[in-house]
Short mmCIF file of N, CA and C in Angstrom, two decimals:
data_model
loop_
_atom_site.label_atom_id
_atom_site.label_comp_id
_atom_site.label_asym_id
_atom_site.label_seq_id
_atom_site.Cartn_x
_atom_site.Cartn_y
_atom_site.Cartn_z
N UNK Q 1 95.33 -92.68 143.34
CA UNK Q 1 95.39 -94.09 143.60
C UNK Q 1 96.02 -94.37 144.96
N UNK Q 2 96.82 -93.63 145.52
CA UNK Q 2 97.41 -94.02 146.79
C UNK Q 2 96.91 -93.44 147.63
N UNK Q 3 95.76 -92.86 147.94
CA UNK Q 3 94.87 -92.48 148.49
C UNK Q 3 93.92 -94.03 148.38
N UNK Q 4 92.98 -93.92 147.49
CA UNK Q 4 92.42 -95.59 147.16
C UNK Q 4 93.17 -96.80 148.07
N UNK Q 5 94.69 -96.93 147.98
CA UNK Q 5 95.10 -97.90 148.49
C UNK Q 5 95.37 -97.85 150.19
N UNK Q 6 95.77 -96.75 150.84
CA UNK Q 6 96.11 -96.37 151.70
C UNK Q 6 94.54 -96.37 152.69
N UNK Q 7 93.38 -95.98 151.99
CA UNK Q 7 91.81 -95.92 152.85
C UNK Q 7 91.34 -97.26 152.88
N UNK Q 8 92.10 -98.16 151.95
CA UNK Q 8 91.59 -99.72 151.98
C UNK Q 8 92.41 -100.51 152.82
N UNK Q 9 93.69 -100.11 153.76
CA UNK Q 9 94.42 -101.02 154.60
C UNK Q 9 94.67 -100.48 155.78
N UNK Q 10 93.54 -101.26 156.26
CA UNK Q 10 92.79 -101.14 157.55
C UNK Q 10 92.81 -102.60 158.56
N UNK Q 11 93.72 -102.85 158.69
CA UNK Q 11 95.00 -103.78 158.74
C UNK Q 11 95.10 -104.21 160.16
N UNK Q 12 95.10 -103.10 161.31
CA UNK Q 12 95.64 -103.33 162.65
C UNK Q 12 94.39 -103.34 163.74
N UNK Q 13 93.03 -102.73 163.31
CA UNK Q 13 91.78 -103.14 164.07
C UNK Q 13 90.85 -103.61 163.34
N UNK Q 14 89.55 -104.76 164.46
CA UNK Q 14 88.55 -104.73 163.65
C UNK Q 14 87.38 -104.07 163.39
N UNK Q 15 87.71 -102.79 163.35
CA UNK Q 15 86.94 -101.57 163.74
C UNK Q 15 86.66 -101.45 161.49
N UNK Q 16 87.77 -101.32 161.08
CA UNK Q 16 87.47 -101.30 159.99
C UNK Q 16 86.70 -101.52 158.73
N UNK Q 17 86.27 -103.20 159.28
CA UNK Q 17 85.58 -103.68 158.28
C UNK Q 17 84.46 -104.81 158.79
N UNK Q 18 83.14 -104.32 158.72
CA UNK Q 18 82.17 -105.09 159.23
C UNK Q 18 82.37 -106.80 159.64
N UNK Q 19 83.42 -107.27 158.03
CA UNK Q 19 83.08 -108.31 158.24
C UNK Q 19 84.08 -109.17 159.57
N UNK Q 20 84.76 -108.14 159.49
CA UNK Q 20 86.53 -108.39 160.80
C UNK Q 20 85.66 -108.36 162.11
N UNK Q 21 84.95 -107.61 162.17
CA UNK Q 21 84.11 -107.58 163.41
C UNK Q 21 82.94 -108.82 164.04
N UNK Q 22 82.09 -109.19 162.56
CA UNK Q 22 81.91 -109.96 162.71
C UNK Q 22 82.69 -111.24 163.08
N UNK Q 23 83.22 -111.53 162.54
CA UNK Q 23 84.10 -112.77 162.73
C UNK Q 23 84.90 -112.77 164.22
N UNK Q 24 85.13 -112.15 164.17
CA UNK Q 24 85.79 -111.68 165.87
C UNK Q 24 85.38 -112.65 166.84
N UNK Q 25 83.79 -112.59 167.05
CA UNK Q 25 83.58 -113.28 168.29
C UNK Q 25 83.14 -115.19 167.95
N UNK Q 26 82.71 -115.54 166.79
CA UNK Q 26 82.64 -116.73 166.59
C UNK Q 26 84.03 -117.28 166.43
N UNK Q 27 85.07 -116.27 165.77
CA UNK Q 27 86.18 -117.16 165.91
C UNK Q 27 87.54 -117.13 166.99
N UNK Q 28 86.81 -116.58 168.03
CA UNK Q 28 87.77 -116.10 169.15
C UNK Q 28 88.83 -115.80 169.18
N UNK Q 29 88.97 -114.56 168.51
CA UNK Q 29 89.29 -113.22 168.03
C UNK Q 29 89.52 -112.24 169.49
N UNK Q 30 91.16 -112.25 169.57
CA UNK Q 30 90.91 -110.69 170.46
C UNK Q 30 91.16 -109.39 169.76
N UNK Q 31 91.06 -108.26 170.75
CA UNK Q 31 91.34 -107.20 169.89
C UNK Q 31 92.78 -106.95 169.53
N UNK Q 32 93.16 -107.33 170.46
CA UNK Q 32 94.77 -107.53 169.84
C UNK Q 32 95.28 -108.71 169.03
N UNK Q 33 94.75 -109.43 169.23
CA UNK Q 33 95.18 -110.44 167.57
C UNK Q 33 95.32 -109.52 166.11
N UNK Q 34 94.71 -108.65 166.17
CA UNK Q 34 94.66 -108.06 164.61
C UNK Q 34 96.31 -107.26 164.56
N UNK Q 35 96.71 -106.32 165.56
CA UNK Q 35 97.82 -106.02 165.16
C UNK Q 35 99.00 -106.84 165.16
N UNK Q 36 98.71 -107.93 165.33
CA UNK Q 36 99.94 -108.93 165.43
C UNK Q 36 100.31 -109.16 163.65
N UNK Q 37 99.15 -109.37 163.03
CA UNK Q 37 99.22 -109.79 161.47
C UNK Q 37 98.71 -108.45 160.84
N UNK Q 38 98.25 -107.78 161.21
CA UNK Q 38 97.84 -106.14 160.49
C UNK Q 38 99.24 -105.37 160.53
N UNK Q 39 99.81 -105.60 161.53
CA UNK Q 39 101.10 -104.45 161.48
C UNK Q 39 102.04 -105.07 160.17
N UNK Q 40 102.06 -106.76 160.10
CA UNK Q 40 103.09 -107.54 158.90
C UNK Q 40 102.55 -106.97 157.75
N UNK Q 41 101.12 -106.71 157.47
CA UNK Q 41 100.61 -106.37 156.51
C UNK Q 41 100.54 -104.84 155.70
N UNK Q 42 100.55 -104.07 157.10
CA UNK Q 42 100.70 -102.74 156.92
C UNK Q 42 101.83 -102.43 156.28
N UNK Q 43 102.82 -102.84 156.73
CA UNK Q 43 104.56 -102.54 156.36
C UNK Q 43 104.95 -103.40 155.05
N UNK Q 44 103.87 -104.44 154.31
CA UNK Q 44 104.22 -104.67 153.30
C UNK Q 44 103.44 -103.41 152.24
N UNK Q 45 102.51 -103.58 152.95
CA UNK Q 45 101.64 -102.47 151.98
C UNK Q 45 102.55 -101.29 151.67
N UNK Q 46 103.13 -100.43 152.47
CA UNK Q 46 104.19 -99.40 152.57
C UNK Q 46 105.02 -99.44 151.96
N UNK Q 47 105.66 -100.77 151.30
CA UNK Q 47 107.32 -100.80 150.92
C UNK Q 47 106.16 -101.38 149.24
N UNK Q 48 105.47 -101.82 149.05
CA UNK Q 48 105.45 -102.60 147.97
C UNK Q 48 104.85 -101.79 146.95
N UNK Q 49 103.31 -100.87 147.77
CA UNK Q 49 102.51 -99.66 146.86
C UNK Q 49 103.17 -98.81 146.26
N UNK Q 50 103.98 -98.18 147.16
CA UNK Q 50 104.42 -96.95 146.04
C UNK Q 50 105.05 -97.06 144.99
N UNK Q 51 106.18 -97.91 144.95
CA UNK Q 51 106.64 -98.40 143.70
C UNK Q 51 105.56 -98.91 142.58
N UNK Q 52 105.02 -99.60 142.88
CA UNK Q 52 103.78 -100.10 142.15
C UNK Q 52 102.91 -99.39 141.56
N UNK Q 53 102.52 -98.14 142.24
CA UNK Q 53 101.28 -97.16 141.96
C UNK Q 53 102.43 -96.38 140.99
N UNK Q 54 103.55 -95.75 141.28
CA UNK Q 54 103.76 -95.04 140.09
C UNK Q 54 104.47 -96.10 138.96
N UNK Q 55 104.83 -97.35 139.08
CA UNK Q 55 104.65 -97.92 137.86
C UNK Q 55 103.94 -97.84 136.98
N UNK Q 56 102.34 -97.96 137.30
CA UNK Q 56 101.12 -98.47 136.46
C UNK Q 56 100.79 -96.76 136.14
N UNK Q 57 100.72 -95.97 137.31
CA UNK Q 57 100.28 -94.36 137.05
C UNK Q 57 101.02 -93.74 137.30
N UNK Q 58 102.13 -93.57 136.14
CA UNK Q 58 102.88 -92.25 136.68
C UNK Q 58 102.52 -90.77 136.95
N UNK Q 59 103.79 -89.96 137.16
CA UNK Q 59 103.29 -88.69 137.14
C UNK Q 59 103.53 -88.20 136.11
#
């Protein structure tokens, strides 16, 4: 599972996910806009998953 969660937060470019890319240029989108709110996101992801994943699935 933390594999699963870790390949899905793709957070800091819009290289990741078709639709981030798309959106990019209609909504004037730079490439650095994404790590401004991908990095806040990344570092929640980090502190909040692991606890979480072995809650639900331990070892």
């Amino acid at each position: 599972m933390a594999v699963a969660v870790g390949a899905a937060c793709d957070f800091l470019t819009p290289l990741g996910r078709r639709c981030k890319t798309l959106v990019m240029g209609p909504g004037g989108y730079r490439f650095g806009d994404y790590p401004q709110l991908g990095a806040l996101l990344s570092l929640l992801v980090l502190f909040v998953a692991p606890p979480l994943i072995l809650l639900f699935w331990p070892l």
